């Protein structure tokens, strides 16, 4: 598909991503006039001629550059597939990215991206806390491949990053700064623009230092890291983008140049998503803004309710940031709304948090987030169980902490459930 095949404006009026999610990147004449893209459930594609097949392979294997009006022909579904290509074209609109690639999971997107750019001896600087799977990957997997990692704590300002840079420089060549902002589950923020300037500063003509941001929590609606200088944006599409807790997928977005490298490693790691998942995500994108807006509004009601509750000690919610909190300025600069994730501490400890979780009736006790249904979980023993308890304390993950992903239910029903579950504590 060529970008200029589809209008993104009408008489100079720029169309918004939500208006383009229903049709952009797909032409009904490809499939008997079908309004919706079919599921291209095929492993391989027929070449019109042997010459066409040869041309496609030359591009696919990098034997020659693609011509200006050329697109990569369809070859084999590990390289490309129409459902994935349409999905990638639509996904990149939200973040204003040049290109994107979808993967079989968020972890596949993250590991493929990291292994595209880091080599043994390189150092990855990452924020802390990280998503549990990414944390494990950095601590236990990348280290086995000789990739070092140094971390800094989210929400502790620019000095925390500077200390990490100093430490990293003493170990090896910094190749990437990797962020999760807001941090999971504390909602601590990191200044993307500042990290981008540090990445540029550390870059040399031989080695570009990339800034990658996992935007799963606020994106792609409420935060656009590329606009603040990030090179790569990563997603677990399993969460808000998929939005119905019925699929696992991931994505990486960035420049044509960087994405070409990432797509090449996706081909050889074989970490691409399948056409059925791609099709489900196309359906999900049509309601993305509706869902994320509803969840964001509901979360505000829930967070305000929790704030006043006598059995709740602390509410970590981006919509409650105090003017004097350094995170407030970062929020104003790079976030468009507080999103739908709330963490809070039940007065007491693990026992009280478990009582609350076990008493819930409407909100389901499960990890994951960003689905239409509200979910609650216990970070210290579930998503962040891999983090040693002294480190959990340092990161602000307490035994009494509960993480909520607020869904699209009626807000008064969510609050009624929380009210009765807190009464049971
Ligand atoms: C879930 C999640 C991931 C991993 O994604 P999967 O789709 O489960 O592989 C990565 N980062 C964040 C922030 C997540 O929430």
XYZ file of C-alpha atoms in Angstrom, residues 58-298:
241
model
C 15.675 -8.424 -4.157
C 13.942 -5.868 -1.938
C 13.068 -8.320 0.836
C 16.688 -9.435 1.203
C 18.107 -5.942 0.812
C 19.904 -6.765 -2.469
C 18.688 -3.436 -3.814
C 16.835 -0.386 -2.490
C 13.121 -0.095 -3.120
C 12.242 2.360 -5.915
C 10.399 5.570 -4.950
C 7.017 4.334 -6.213
C 7.584 0.696 -5.343
C 6.041 -1.214 -2.458
C 7.253 -4.530 -1.116
C 5.281 -7.170 -2.979
C 3.454 -9.836 -1.029
C 5.681 -12.877 -0.652
C 5.048 -14.956 2.458
C 3.173 -14.114 5.661
C 6.305 -14.130 7.828
C 7.504 -11.128 5.776
C 4.221 -9.348 5.166
C 0.481 -9.904 4.992
C -2.279 -7.443 4.014
C -3.982 -7.531 7.441
C -0.688 -6.632 9.124
C 0.182 -3.958 6.575
C -3.208 -2.249 6.887
C -2.898 -2.431 10.660
C 0.614 -0.935 10.600
C -0.562 1.887 8.319
C -3.397 2.732 10.713
C -1.391 2.383 13.918
C 1.273 4.828 12.819
C -1.325 7.588 12.303
C -1.949 8.000 16.042
C 1.710 8.544 16.884
C 2.639 10.430 13.736
C 5.249 7.752 12.965
C 6.664 7.088 9.509
C 6.383 3.315 9.774
C 5.415 0.475 12.069
C 5.672 -3.256 12.568
C 3.333 -5.538 14.488
C 4.439 -8.549 16.478
C 2.974 -11.636 18.044
C 3.204 -10.043 21.516
C 4.381 -6.910 23.275
C 7.397 -8.905 24.504
C 8.161 -9.983 20.919
C 8.114 -6.314 19.866
C 10.404 -5.354 22.759
C 12.900 -8.196 22.405
C 13.070 -7.965 18.608
C 13.663 -4.214 18.835
C 16.345 -4.485 21.519
C 18.146 -7.298 19.700
C 18.057 -5.315 16.455
C 20.170 -2.533 17.926
C 22.163 -3.933 20.863
C 25.234 -6.121 20.635
C 27.358 -7.914 23.245
C 29.227 -5.356 25.331
C 26.616 -2.620 24.766
C 24.764 -1.017 27.650
C 21.025 -0.503 27.850
C 19.932 2.263 30.224
C 16.359 1.675 31.363
C 13.873 3.240 33.717
C 12.594 1.409 36.771
C 10.052 0.002 37.555
C 9.502 -1.779 34.262
C 6.801 -4.146 33.112
C 7.610 -7.517 34.759
C 8.390 -9.320 31.498
C 10.677 -6.538 30.290
C 12.391 -6.422 33.685
C 13.075 -10.149 33.523
C 14.284 -9.825 29.940
C 16.781 -7.095 30.881
C 17.979 -8.691 34.118
C 18.161 -12.341 33.182
C 18.050 -12.758 29.403
C 19.989 -9.869 27.837
C 22.753 -10.241 30.423
C 23.321 -13.825 29.206
C 24.011 -12.370 25.765
C 26.564 -9.942 27.198
C 24.257 -6.924 27.018
C 24.663 -4.881 30.185
C 21.931 -2.888 31.817
C 21.839 0.089 34.135
C 18.634 1.537 35.561
C 17.245 4.748 37.031
C 14.054 5.246 39.006
C 11.087 6.970 37.331
C 9.837 10.151 38.991
C 13.235 11.059 40.528
C 14.143 13.798 38.061
C 17.028 14.284 35.595
C 19.785 13.573 38.179
C 18.673 9.936 38.374
C 19.282 9.552 34.641
C 22.637 11.377 34.825
C 23.842 8.960 37.504
C 22.809 6.027 35.331
C 24.646 7.536 32.338
C 27.807 7.910 34.396
C 27.582 4.313 35.558
C 26.810 3.088 32.022
C 29.791 4.931 30.524
C 32.095 3.108 32.918
C 30.781 -0.261 31.686
C 30.628 0.082 27.912
C 29.039 1.737 24.941
C 25.527 3.030 25.586
C 23.278 1.910 22.723
C 19.769 2.637 23.953
C 17.767 4.475 26.588
C 14.564 2.589 27.264
C 11.641 4.144 29.139
C 8.287 3.271 30.541
C 6.381 6.404 31.376
C 4.070 6.435 33.259
C 5.789 3.675 35.191
C 3.892 0.547 36.080
C 2.430 0.362 38.728
C 3.497 3.624 40.384
C 2.526 6.085 37.614
C 5.880 7.877 38.093
C 6.774 10.049 35.075
C 9.927 10.539 33.036
C 10.594 13.554 30.840
C 10.805 12.113 27.311
C 12.180 15.311 25.775
C 14.982 15.425 28.328
C 15.872 11.769 27.711
C 15.927 12.464 23.971
C 18.431 15.276 24.510
C 20.606 12.947 26.623
C 20.428 10.283 23.881
C 21.541 12.855 21.280
C 24.343 14.030 23.551
C 25.627 10.474 24.011
C 25.422 9.697 20.295
C 28.628 9.613 18.247
C 29.044 9.385 14.478
C 29.753 5.652 14.913
C 26.988 4.906 17.391
C 23.579 6.503 17.549
C 21.986 6.178 20.986
C 18.314 5.396 20.475
C 15.490 6.457 22.753
C 12.748 3.827 22.954
C 9.527 4.399 24.907
C 7.047 1.704 25.914
C 3.827 3.682 25.467
C 1.399 0.928 26.459
C -0.149 2.804 29.402
C -1.184 6.121 27.805
C -0.831 5.488 24.114
C -1.690 5.855 21.442
C -4.290 8.392 22.531
C -2.885 10.262 25.492
C 0.864 10.382 24.833
C 2.899 10.628 21.612
C 6.591 10.060 22.466
C 7.886 10.625 18.906
C 6.649 14.230 19.106
C 8.884 14.651 22.166
C 11.988 13.243 20.499
C 11.716 9.466 20.990
C 13.098 7.342 18.143
C 10.990 4.270 18.769
C 7.602 3.692 20.371
C 6.652 0.252 21.634
C 3.284 -1.205 22.462
C 1.741 -4.199 24.000
C -1.306 -4.146 21.708
C -2.739 -6.750 24.076
C -3.778 -3.869 26.345
C -5.622 -0.696 25.267
C -5.257 -1.102 21.507
C -6.640 -4.659 21.415
C -8.869 -3.540 24.253
C -11.079 -6.615 24.684
C -8.697 -8.942 26.555
C -8.972 -11.486 23.754
C -5.637 -11.289 21.934
C -1.882 -10.967 22.453
C 0.110 -8.675 20.151
C 2.689 -5.906 20.093
C 4.028 -3.126 17.891
C 7.014 -0.900 17.294
C 6.780 2.440 15.473
C 9.495 4.800 14.251
C 11.306 6.172 11.212
C 11.388 4.341 7.862
C 15.093 3.707 8.357
C 14.897 2.226 11.858
C 11.751 0.253 11.087
C 13.380 -1.311 8.037
C 16.021 -2.822 10.332
C 13.441 -3.938 12.871
C 11.259 -5.491 10.176
C 14.268 -7.387 8.845
C 14.971 -8.881 12.259
C 11.258 -9.647 12.691
C 11.437 -11.668 9.488
C 14.346 -13.754 10.768
C 13.260 -14.048 14.402
C 9.803 -14.918 13.077
C 8.085 -12.736 15.683
C 5.347 -11.276 13.449
C 1.652 -11.440 14.332
C -0.731 -13.660 12.384
C -3.479 -12.420 10.035
C -6.307 -13.320 12.425
C -4.775 -11.247 15.224
C -4.164 -8.461 12.728
C -7.800 -8.498 11.709
C -9.017 -8.445 15.326
C -6.822 -5.403 15.936
C -8.265 -3.619 12.892
C -11.685 -4.075 14.451
C -10.396 -2.836 17.820
C -8.881 0.324 16.336
C -12.302 1.517 15.169
C -13.451 1.955 18.780
C -10.072 2.817 20.328
C -10.882 6.450 20.998
C -14.368 5.659 22.345
C -13.028 3.038 24.730
C -10.007 4.965 25.963
C -12.073 8.109 26.475
C -14.718 6.251 28.452
C -12.071 4.481 30.560
C -10.258 7.744 31.206
C -13.473 9.461 32.364
C -14.449 6.512 34.563
